[in-house]
């Protein structure tokens, strides 16, 4: 019976068989860096083999069907490799990095409206051409992150403007702090490898614009929506959440509020996802219901619904999760219009296949991964969870159904959340029970507000109702986030552990749903290996002895780590600013599995002199009067900080030093001078602003 069900499943979901080798090809190309010729040889050889095989006798085809399957899989692997290769901008013949040198002038087009940050404006630009020092212009290709100094000129820059940039491009760099977010890889998956910070005089705005009509239209819609929401929801905090919920615009979101939503397990409300598309689909289906009366309505209705879904998806930023949901609903609408029932597994696989054909790098997008994991988890586990408890009361049954959906969604998303965010919201059932239905009402209310924006009286009433509803939701989430057990933090998993967790989930599910004992044994084996790897990581952490000098712009930060404890030495801002702590320091402390202490047995200090393990360290953050001693004082590491008025030659006269560390609190000019002096003196020098955090491992 199980064999028959498996055969039926594969027949109903053929796209799964296409997706697996296609994914393999994408991964092989990205990590293997194979040449295009390899992919074309494999692709051509597979096509020829399949063509020749089609002329074989029926009996031979039956006997060698495994060979036909291998050729088809090889073809899909090759397709994945080639699509990934040609989507990688580094392989474009005119990629800017192939010809660019310092001093060249760049002509670039602004690709999106400016996003305002604390000290700058941020946007993305595409390189159109490059002018060399000899005056020769060459067509170029590339994407650049552009940061503008805040001034009246930069604030007037709009989408489509073309700039002549005189300043040199810089490579996108990571902070280099242990366990920190890999920003360089994040940008690479978006084909961005360069960045530039522009002040007045570094660029000229050209009169000629380079605009795409559709993009301009969508940006205009987004700007109008944001304007309406800000006008009628008279609170920046609540308006920011409304913007994110409706169209995915996150520039006005309060960071602390986002953290509260993340801690309570309802951050999916902020991210545009299948929940939003489902409501839009329901609304469009309701509005087009009268078309069922007409003969041609059968053909017009699906076109209107599909067009509405895709227009909303594009206006919401066309993120992978939105496009996945739009593709899925498109398949559902198309299937219903043709009176055909489609397999949800096949629709999921088909949407993933098509999205990865458009952009194979979405495979590494966290939103893409979580979106598919959540939907697949709901499809597999929702009914078994819901059937565990039968409730006669309709209201309670609806509540239980919502709990069942939320619980089911967590099964396959938990390993990913632990891996990516190192935390798990323990109150997700409680918070989702209120947040999901209320957010759906709010989203519907925002659509009503846009519809009645032309009528100020009605818009003001709807806006006030939305303000109160969003404020209540925010207060509820923030209050829930303050509960001590609201979030389980500090989880550090590697890739192997994630796969082992999925192995355990698969084995346990097969045993619970199909009573497969072998699957249970395999799942428990995965869990045992997971526990062994985790215990070994704790064992290694217990014996560590490290100094970490962090790369945090304009600030000094050091952690002395002994076993699973640490003490912090640095600026007071890093004791109170939650966003700085969470972004720069927390990932390292989670990676090292440490908690804070007031003192460590291996750290001794006298003023700015530290003895740690078998090393002596001197922190210099102010001017020092140095005199040449009879015998130079032996210091293992000198840490230069706060633009101290000190010179390397004077240090050498007083100290016998093996290593100089320049922290991120120093200016660029001072850092460059110290590095040059150290190079001339033959002293090892590490500037954390250029090379990332300095990590000294003594055990």
XYZ file of C-alpha atoms in Angstrom:
699
model
C 0.000 0.000 0.000
C 2.838 2.385 0.893
C 4.604 1.567 -2.401
C 1.432 2.348 -4.379
C 0.998 5.649 -2.507
C 4.603 6.601 -3.269
C 4.142 5.843 -6.996
C 0.921 7.885 -7.038
C 2.674 10.752 -5.269
C 5.504 10.868 -7.816
C 2.998 10.856 -10.670
C 0.978 13.693 -9.132
C 4.099 15.784 -8.404
C 6.477 15.364 -11.355
C 8.125 18.731 -10.719
C 9.770 17.355 -7.571
C 11.750 14.958 -9.758
C 12.837 17.906 -11.897
C 13.632 20.184 -8.972
C 16.083 17.941 -7.094
C 18.746 17.570 -9.853
C 18.205 21.205 -10.847
C 19.027 22.291 -7.265
C 22.097 20.051 -7.344
C 23.319 21.833 -10.481
C 22.914 25.269 -8.860
C 24.863 24.204 -5.754
C 27.606 22.506 -7.793
C 28.146 25.598 -9.921
C 28.232 28.081 -7.037
C 30.593 26.126 -4.803
C 32.511 24.290 -7.545
C 33.126 27.330 -9.787
C 33.038 25.132 -12.881
C 33.662 26.549 -16.346
C 30.746 27.175 -18.700
C 32.221 24.616 -21.094
C 31.691 21.856 -18.507
C 28.002 22.686 -18.242
C 27.552 22.898 -22.017
C 29.335 19.563 -22.599
C 27.117 17.863 -19.993
C 23.993 19.519 -21.407
C 24.806 18.642 -25.034
C 25.834 15.076 -24.179
C 22.592 14.527 -22.254
C 20.466 15.894 -25.115
C 22.212 13.677 -27.669
C 21.862 10.610 -25.435
C 18.131 11.233 -24.910
C 17.634 11.775 -28.640
C 19.427 8.531 -29.553
C 17.616 6.652 -26.784
C 14.221 7.722 -28.186
C 14.901 5.712 -31.358
C 15.599 2.468 -29.459
C 13.127 -0.392 -29.479
C 10.392 -0.406 -26.863
C 11.872 -3.433 -25.066
C 15.314 -1.826 -24.890
C 13.843 1.415 -23.596
C 12.039 -0.545 -20.882
C 15.204 -2.431 -19.862
C 17.374 0.695 -19.924
C 14.894 3.146 -18.452
C 17.359 3.774 -15.614
C 19.815 5.070 -18.233
C 17.155 7.380 -19.621
C 16.546 8.673 -16.098
C 20.261 9.297 -15.555
C 20.469 11.291 -18.796
C 17.440 13.364 -17.818
C 18.926 14.074 -14.391
C 22.265 15.015 -15.979
C 20.408 17.382 -18.305
C 18.733 19.118 -15.359
C 22.009 19.302 -13.418
C 23.624 20.933 -16.441
C 20.694 23.349 -16.770
C 21.117 24.390 -13.124
C 24.859 24.891 -13.640
C 24.430 26.978 -16.793
C 21.645 29.176 -15.404
C 23.732 29.864 -12.299
C 26.835 30.591 -14.380
C 25.089 33.066 -16.662
C 23.255 34.780 -13.765
C 26.580 35.425 -12.044
C 27.618 38.935 -13.073
C 31.277 38.048 -12.595
C 31.078 36.017 -15.817
C 29.664 38.883 -17.858
C 32.201 39.975 -20.515
C 31.767 43.645 -19.526
C 31.755 43.217 -15.747
C 33.181 46.422 -14.315
C 35.753 44.646 -12.138
C 37.516 43.209 -15.198
C 38.562 46.636 -16.491
C 38.213 48.970 -13.528
C 41.224 50.625 -11.925
C 41.561 53.442 -9.385
C 41.059 56.800 -11.064
C 38.508 55.634 -13.611
C 35.207 57.510 -13.891
C 31.931 55.586 -13.671
C 28.565 56.368 -15.268
C 25.796 54.709 -13.234
C 21.997 54.746 -13.068
C 20.041 54.898 -9.791
C 17.919 51.727 -9.629
C 15.686 52.471 -6.623
C 14.511 55.409 -4.508
C 16.881 56.555 -1.786
C 16.548 54.967 1.643
C 17.321 57.277 4.554
C 19.738 56.075 7.238
C 21.041 57.861 10.346
C 23.993 59.547 8.655
C 23.472 58.934 4.939
C 21.154 58.022 2.094
C 21.477 54.526 0.650
C 20.513 53.182 -2.759
C 21.602 50.771 -5.471
C 22.984 51.792 -8.846
C 23.833 49.900 -12.018
C 27.026 50.713 -13.891
C 26.403 51.708 -17.509
C 29.863 52.714 -18.690
C 33.390 53.408 -17.529
C 35.652 56.258 -18.650
C 39.334 55.410 -18.390
C 42.089 57.863 -17.513
C 42.959 58.197 -21.226
C 39.388 59.344 -22.015
C 38.249 56.097 -23.663
C 34.682 55.082 -22.747
C 33.773 51.407 -22.431
C 30.341 49.866 -21.849
C 30.328 48.160 -18.448
C 28.060 46.059 -16.292
C 27.806 45.863 -12.523
C 25.801 46.737 -9.422
C 27.019 49.184 -6.797
C 25.780 50.103 -3.331
C 25.813 53.905 -3.155
C 25.839 55.883 0.083
C 25.313 59.652 -0.137
C 26.294 62.200 2.457
C 23.128 63.940 3.643
C 22.806 67.293 1.883
C 20.219 69.142 -0.280
C 21.769 67.841 -3.510
C 21.728 64.143 -2.585
C 18.214 64.353 -1.134
C 16.915 65.397 -4.561
C 18.250 62.294 -6.345
C 15.512 60.059 -7.726
C 15.108 56.694 -9.415
C 16.411 56.790 -12.999
C 18.933 59.593 -12.438
C 22.298 58.996 -14.064
C 25.455 59.972 -12.208
C 29.024 60.547 -13.273
C 31.023 59.227 -10.303
C 34.614 60.370 -9.862
C 35.318 58.539 -6.609
C 36.919 55.083 -6.633
C 34.741 52.051 -5.996
C 35.438 49.879 -2.953
C 34.853 46.147 -2.563
C 31.998 45.140 -0.281
C 33.539 43.960 2.983
C 32.381 42.121 6.087
C 32.951 43.469 9.578
C 35.067 40.386 10.193
C 33.686 39.924 13.703
C 33.373 36.267 14.791
C 29.962 34.804 13.990
C 28.804 38.034 12.354
C 26.391 38.272 9.433
C 28.147 37.497 6.140
C 27.253 40.752 4.414
C 29.652 40.178 1.524
C 27.975 36.858 0.635
C 24.540 38.478 1.067
C 25.508 41.128 -1.499
C 27.180 38.565 -3.776
C 23.904 36.624 -4.074
C 22.442 39.895 -5.345
C 25.326 40.391 -7.786
C 26.673 43.347 -5.793
C 30.442 43.416 -5.296
C 31.211 47.147 -4.974
C 30.186 50.122 -2.883
C 30.989 53.829 -2.754
C 30.394 56.726 -0.357
C 29.752 60.011 -2.164
C 30.058 63.582 -0.924
C 29.459 66.806 -2.824
C 32.019 67.037 -5.602
C 32.367 63.248 -5.919
C 29.637 63.059 -8.556
C 27.590 64.978 -11.110
C 23.921 64.315 -11.903
C 23.283 64.076 -15.656
C 20.204 65.576 -17.305
C 19.464 62.332 -19.185
C 17.491 59.751 -17.200
C 17.499 55.970 -17.558
C 14.071 54.736 -16.417
C 12.044 51.575 -16.793
C 8.355 52.418 -17.250
C 7.092 49.508 -15.124
C 9.567 50.131 -12.283
C 8.773 53.842 -12.302
C 5.055 53.054 -12.125
C 5.543 50.641 -9.208
C 7.779 53.062 -7.289
C 5.157 55.761 -7.801
C 2.421 53.459 -6.439
C 4.588 52.637 -3.423
C 5.290 56.315 -2.742
C 1.581 57.167 -2.953
C 0.641 54.302 -0.613
C 3.273 55.386 1.936
C 2.027 58.987 1.737
C -1.589 57.940 2.367
C -0.672 55.689 5.295
C 1.458 58.397 6.923
C -1.290 60.976 6.430
C -4.116 59.028 8.049
C -2.187 56.903 10.593
C -0.809 59.740 12.697
C 1.953 57.917 14.531
C 5.339 57.122 12.984
C 5.685 53.835 14.871
C 2.261 52.520 13.844
C 2.523 53.930 10.302
C 5.890 52.203 9.850
C 4.350 48.843 10.736
C 1.376 49.507 8.430
C 3.733 50.226 5.523
C 5.681 47.005 6.137
C 2.526 44.891 6.447
C 0.878 46.186 3.279
C 3.687 46.696 0.762
C 6.837 45.473 2.503
C 8.288 48.992 2.900
C 10.600 48.711 5.938
C 12.503 52.016 5.983
C 10.222 53.475 8.668
C 10.101 50.407 10.917
C 11.141 50.805 14.530
C 14.108 48.465 15.170
C 13.113 47.648 18.734
C 9.601 46.818 17.547
C 10.964 44.426 14.915
C 13.031 42.707 17.617
C 9.896 42.320 19.771
C 8.004 40.754 16.851
C 10.924 38.407 16.217
C 11.179 37.391 19.891
C 7.473 36.526 20.063
C 7.355 34.504 16.823
C 5.093 36.843 14.831
C 7.708 38.545 12.639
C 6.085 36.855 9.621
C 3.303 39.436 9.971
C 5.761 42.170 8.977
C 7.205 40.235 6.034
C 4.943 40.080 2.980
C 4.151 36.388 2.556
C 1.493 33.857 1.649
C -0.767 35.187 4.420
C -1.018 38.541 2.652
C -1.454 37.010 -0.805
C -4.189 34.721 0.553
C -6.148 37.754 1.773
C -5.635 39.571 -1.546
C -6.750 36.417 -3.380
C -9.857 36.146 -1.208
C -10.698 39.809 -1.767
C -10.222 39.597 -5.565
C -12.257 36.397 -5.665
C -15.055 38.154 -3.769
C -15.003 41.236 -6.017
C -15.061 39.176 -9.224
C -17.808 36.817 -8.045
C -20.506 38.599 -10.160
C -18.574 37.589 -13.298
C -19.672 33.980 -12.717
C -23.089 34.931 -14.118
C -21.661 35.616 -17.565
C -20.451 33.058 -20.081
C -17.134 34.825 -20.731
C -16.702 35.527 -17.034
C -15.055 32.135 -16.696
C -12.113 33.449 -18.731
C -12.102 37.073 -17.555
C -12.236 36.315 -13.814
C -8.957 34.332 -13.583
C -7.177 37.000 -15.654
C -8.321 39.751 -13.268
C -7.354 37.722 -10.173
C -3.938 36.746 -11.530
C -3.229 40.304 -12.704
C -4.219 41.696 -9.292
C -2.030 39.185 -7.450
C 1.022 39.970 -9.574
C 0.482 43.728 -9.424
C 0.375 43.538 -5.623
C 3.445 41.260 -5.596
C 5.457 43.665 -7.744
C 4.334 46.700 -5.745
C 5.340 44.858 -2.539
C 8.917 44.539 -3.746
C 8.790 41.153 -5.522
C 10.641 39.314 -2.748
C 11.104 35.535 -3.188
C 8.419 34.713 -0.595
C 5.901 36.983 -2.353
C 6.716 35.576 -5.789
C 6.432 32.033 -4.434
C 2.962 32.771 -3.094
C 1.954 34.572 -6.312
C 3.073 31.626 -8.436
C 1.252 29.167 -6.205
C -2.010 31.107 -6.334
C -1.577 31.501 -10.098
C -1.387 27.713 -10.392
C -4.482 27.365 -8.173
C -6.469 29.929 -10.187
C -5.394 28.400 -13.503
C -6.255 24.906 -12.253
C -9.697 26.012 -11.033
C -10.449 27.768 -14.324
C -9.578 24.551 -16.168
C -11.569 22.482 -13.633
C -8.460 20.527 -12.692
C -7.328 19.671 -9.211
C -3.579 20.197 -8.802
C -1.239 18.647 -6.243
C -0.015 21.180 -3.700
C 3.400 19.459 -3.712
C 3.610 19.827 -7.475
C 2.573 23.499 -7.265
C 5.248 24.140 -4.642
C 7.940 22.384 -6.669
C 6.851 24.107 -9.896
C 6.930 27.566 -8.301
C 10.376 26.890 -6.807
C 11.654 25.592 -10.150
C 10.400 28.656 -12.037
C 11.691 31.126 -9.441
C 15.144 29.541 -9.485
C 15.164 29.667 -13.271
C 14.629 33.434 -12.949
C 17.216 33.859 -10.188
C 19.090 30.780 -8.912
C 20.616 32.807 -6.067
C 17.244 32.953 -4.321
C 18.103 29.448 -3.125
C 20.282 31.124 -0.439
C 17.662 33.720 0.467
C 16.419 33.178 4.046
C 12.925 34.360 3.120
C 12.802 31.866 0.248
C 13.918 29.010 2.502
C 11.552 29.839 5.368
C 8.633 30.443 3.023
C 8.854 27.011 1.413
C 9.666 25.295 4.708
C 6.580 26.839 6.359
C 4.167 25.980 3.539
C 5.504 22.443 3.152
C 5.334 21.971 6.914
C 1.691 23.109 7.013
C 0.776 20.835 4.099
C 2.349 17.776 5.739
C 1.570 18.260 9.424
C -1.499 20.489 9.710
C -4.125 17.731 9.364
C -2.399 15.249 11.718
C -2.042 17.975 14.376
C -5.613 19.218 13.898
C -7.048 15.670 14.048
C -5.478 15.125 17.472
C -8.366 16.943 19.124
C -11.996 17.125 18.042
C -13.903 20.210 19.287
C -17.646 20.656 18.744
C -17.809 24.362 19.536
C -17.221 26.277 16.270
C -15.419 29.232 17.827
C -13.077 27.016 19.826
C -12.613 24.822 16.766
C -11.461 27.855 14.751
C -9.001 28.709 17.521
C -7.720 25.148 17.566
C -7.357 25.200 13.771
C -5.243 28.358 14.015
C -3.097 26.729 16.722
C -2.734 23.607 14.554
C -1.588 25.668 11.550
C 0.894 27.640 13.655
C 2.256 24.480 15.296
C 2.541 22.662 11.976
C 4.422 25.583 10.401
C 7.070 25.422 13.133
C 8.060 21.796 12.499
C 10.205 22.450 9.415
C 11.081 26.081 10.142
C 12.584 25.587 13.618
C 15.952 24.172 12.405
C 16.310 27.063 9.938
C 15.399 29.662 12.570
C 17.888 28.224 15.052
C 20.600 28.190 12.373
C 19.939 31.691 10.995
C 18.754 33.626 14.068
C 20.080 31.548 17.010
C 16.798 31.858 18.904
C 13.374 30.262 19.234
C 10.191 32.087 20.367
C 8.619 29.878 23.027
C 5.345 31.868 23.143
C 4.601 31.643 19.399
C 1.328 29.728 19.948
C -0.008 32.308 22.368
C 1.052 35.370 20.338
C -0.066 34.024 16.953
C -3.520 33.249 18.329
C -4.205 36.992 18.555
C -1.671 38.471 16.141
C -2.617 36.513 12.996
C -6.387 37.303 12.926
C -5.809 40.884 14.079
C -3.113 41.472 11.441
C -5.490 40.133 8.768
C -8.131 42.655 9.886
C -5.517 45.424 9.851
C -4.354 44.468 6.367
C -7.941 44.487 5.098
C -8.443 47.860 6.816
C -5.396 49.292 5.025
C -6.852 48.245 1.676
C -10.141 49.941 2.637
C -8.171 53.073 3.607
C -6.519 53.204 0.174
C -9.900 52.713 -1.500
C -11.438 55.649 0.415
C -8.375 57.923 0.428
C -10.220 60.261 -1.945
C -12.896 60.801 0.730
C -11.158 62.490 3.722
C -13.997 61.946 6.214
C -14.125 58.175 5.655
C -10.327 57.947 5.405
C -9.885 59.687 8.761
C -12.279 57.268 10.466
C -10.581 54.201 8.944
C -7.144 55.654 9.724
C -8.070 56.206 13.393
C -9.373 52.619 13.675
C -6.158 51.328 12.113
C -4.042 53.419 14.470
C -5.782 51.977 17.530
C -5.662 48.412 16.179
C -1.950 48.569 15.303
C -1.147 50.248 18.618
C -2.988 47.480 20.481
C -1.120 44.836 18.458
C 2.239 46.518 19.136
C 1.538 46.815 22.860
C 0.491 43.171 23.019
C 3.624 41.986 21.208
C 5.967 44.198 23.244
C 4.338 43.082 26.503
C 4.624 39.417 25.494
C 8.256 39.991 24.533
C 9.060 41.190 28.055
C 8.071 37.856 29.589
C 11.340 36.199 30.740
C 10.604 32.906 28.941
C 9.425 34.581 25.719
C 12.489 33.601 23.716
C 15.104 30.849 23.925
C 18.342 32.541 22.860
C 21.954 31.580 22.297
C 21.453 28.540 20.055
C 24.485 27.899 17.835
C 24.086 25.263 15.096
C 26.272 24.403 12.131
C 25.103 23.122 8.738
C 25.654 19.469 9.670
C 23.473 19.817 12.763
C 20.679 21.404 10.696
C 20.620 18.448 8.306
C 20.688 16.039 11.239
C 17.670 17.789 12.769
C 15.802 17.457 9.487
C 16.805 13.801 9.386
C 15.310 13.310 12.844
C 12.105 15.167 11.869
C 11.723 13.061 8.711
C 12.270 9.818 10.606
C 9.927 10.722 13.457
C 7.236 11.906 11.018
C 7.436 8.702 8.960
C 7.047 6.666 12.143
C 4.128 8.721 13.495
C 2.256 8.950 10.186
C 3.085 5.575 8.611
C 4.403 3.486 11.567
C 7.723 3.008 9.768
C 10.103 1.601 12.399
C 13.195 1.802 10.181
C 12.583 5.495 9.667
C 12.326 5.949 13.440
C 15.679 4.229 13.967
C 17.275 6.439 11.293
C 15.738 9.547 12.863
C 16.934 8.636 16.358
C 20.422 7.969 14.960
C 20.432 11.490 13.513
C 19.343 12.894 16.867
C 22.080 10.947 18.689
C 24.749 12.245 16.300
C 23.348 15.771 16.691
C 23.659 15.490 20.488
C 27.232 14.159 20.197
C 28.325 17.087 17.980
C 26.682 19.556 20.335
C 28.320 18.073 23.444
C 31.700 18.136 21.701
C 31.249 21.838 20.901
C 30.537 22.542 24.593
C 33.624 20.539 25.564
C 35.836 22.596 23.248
C 34.252 25.846 24.404
C 34.989 25.018 28.051
C 38.761 25.066 27.436
C 39.044 28.128 25.178
C 41.178 31.177 25.985
C 40.784 34.096 23.557
C 41.059 37.836 23.108
C 38.708 39.448 20.576
C 39.156 43.063 19.457
C 35.966 43.856 17.531
C 35.491 45.898 14.398
C 32.773 48.395 15.365
C 33.082 51.756 13.572
C 34.270 54.602 15.854
C 34.053 52.435 18.984
C 36.409 50.361 21.107
C 35.294 46.870 22.087
C 37.245 43.909 23.490
C 36.181 40.576 24.953
C 38.493 38.505 27.165
C 37.184 34.930 26.916
C 38.024 32.155 29.349
C 36.127 28.911 28.918
C 32.434 29.792 28.709
C 32.833 33.173 30.417
C 33.921 36.605 29.242
C 34.523 40.122 30.477
C 34.024 43.164 28.267
C 36.323 46.157 27.996
C 35.154 48.976 25.770
C 32.957 52.024 25.286
C 29.891 52.460 27.466
C 27.661 52.821 24.371
C 28.118 49.090 23.827
C 26.566 48.388 27.213
C 23.304 50.226 26.519
C 22.684 50.309 22.747
C 20.717 47.129 22.016
C 21.024 47.324 18.228
C 24.839 47.682 18.364
C 25.139 44.822 20.854
C 22.879 42.482 18.872
C 24.545 43.217 15.541
C 28.238 43.306 16.480
C 28.778 41.505 19.796
C 26.014 38.961 20.382
C 26.856 36.724 17.359
C 30.432 36.293 18.619
C 29.298 35.470 22.140
C 26.808 32.943 20.841
C 29.506 31.410 18.634
C 31.867 31.087 21.593
C 29.019 29.962 23.926
C 29.950 32.466 26.633
C 28.120 34.495 29.262
C 29.300 37.669 30.980
C 31.162 37.783 34.283
C 32.542 40.648 36.350
C 36.052 39.138 36.446
C 38.142 36.244 35.151
C 40.894 34.355 36.967
C 43.248 34.639 33.967
C 42.918 38.420 33.506
C 44.975 40.828 35.616
C 45.025 44.562 34.981
C 46.949 47.560 36.243
C 45.655 50.695 34.605
C 45.966 50.129 30.846
C 48.275 47.119 31.215
C 46.679 43.679 31.004
C 48.044 40.194 31.648
C 45.918 37.545 29.992
C 47.036 33.936 29.944
C 50.707 34.087 29.008
C 50.419 37.394 27.123
C 50.948 40.998 28.204
C 48.912 43.725 26.510
C 49.105 47.506 26.660
C 46.121 49.670 25.713
C 47.064 53.163 24.521
C 44.089 55.483 24.049
C 45.621 58.844 24.962
C 48.910 60.696 24.718
C 51.838 59.097 26.591
C 55.146 60.675 27.565
C 57.632 58.029 26.525
C 61.290 58.001 27.522
C 63.831 55.576 26.195
C 64.609 53.088 29.024
C 67.920 51.304 29.492
C 66.232 48.086 28.462
C 63.100 48.057 26.338
C 60.005 46.737 28.125
C 58.692 43.500 26.664
C 55.013 43.772 25.601
C 53.374 41.094 23.479
C 50.528 43.223 22.075
C 49.985 46.981 21.944
C 46.413 48.075 21.202
C 46.102 51.596 19.759
C 42.756 53.310 20.289
C 40.895 56.670 20.221
C 43.409 58.377 17.876
C 46.037 58.402 20.620
C 48.731 61.047 20.104
C 51.532 58.513 19.792
C 54.006 57.526 17.108
C 55.284 54.068 16.245
C 58.993 55.071 16.336
C 58.571 56.331 19.927
C 56.803 53.095 20.878
C 59.649 51.045 19.449
C 62.159 53.008 21.518
C 60.299 52.153 24.727
C 58.752 48.737 24.070
C 59.861 45.462 22.559
C 56.530 44.657 20.882
C 55.573 41.644 18.766
C 52.154 42.828 17.546
C 50.326 46.123 17.111
C 46.519 46.129 16.927
C 44.715 49.250 15.674
C 41.081 49.170 16.749
C 38.100 50.667 14.877
C 37.832 53.791 17.044
C 40.717 55.400 15.140
C 40.405 57.606 12.077
C 41.275 56.396 8.595
C 44.194 58.830 8.352
C 45.678 57.776 11.691
C 45.249 54.092 10.909
C 46.981 54.441 7.551
C 49.927 56.302 9.094
C 50.391 53.734 11.876
C 50.224 50.855 9.371
C 52.921 52.455 7.228
C 55.162 53.053 10.248
C 54.722 49.445 11.435
C 55.548 48.150 7.963
C 58.790 50.175 7.876
C 59.701 48.992 11.378
C 58.964 45.342 10.542
C 56.315 44.951 13.249
C 53.201 42.848 12.662
C 50.182 45.163 12.472
C 46.465 44.338 12.410
C 43.977 47.145 11.651
C 40.547 45.786 12.464
C 38.786 48.374 10.281
C 40.575 46.928 7.239
C 41.098 43.275 8.172
C 38.202 42.508 10.500
C 38.300 41.633 14.172
C 41.583 40.645 15.786
C 41.247 37.228 17.433
C 44.099 35.905 19.570
C 43.643 32.233 20.431
C 45.816 30.938 23.263
C 44.021 27.634 23.788
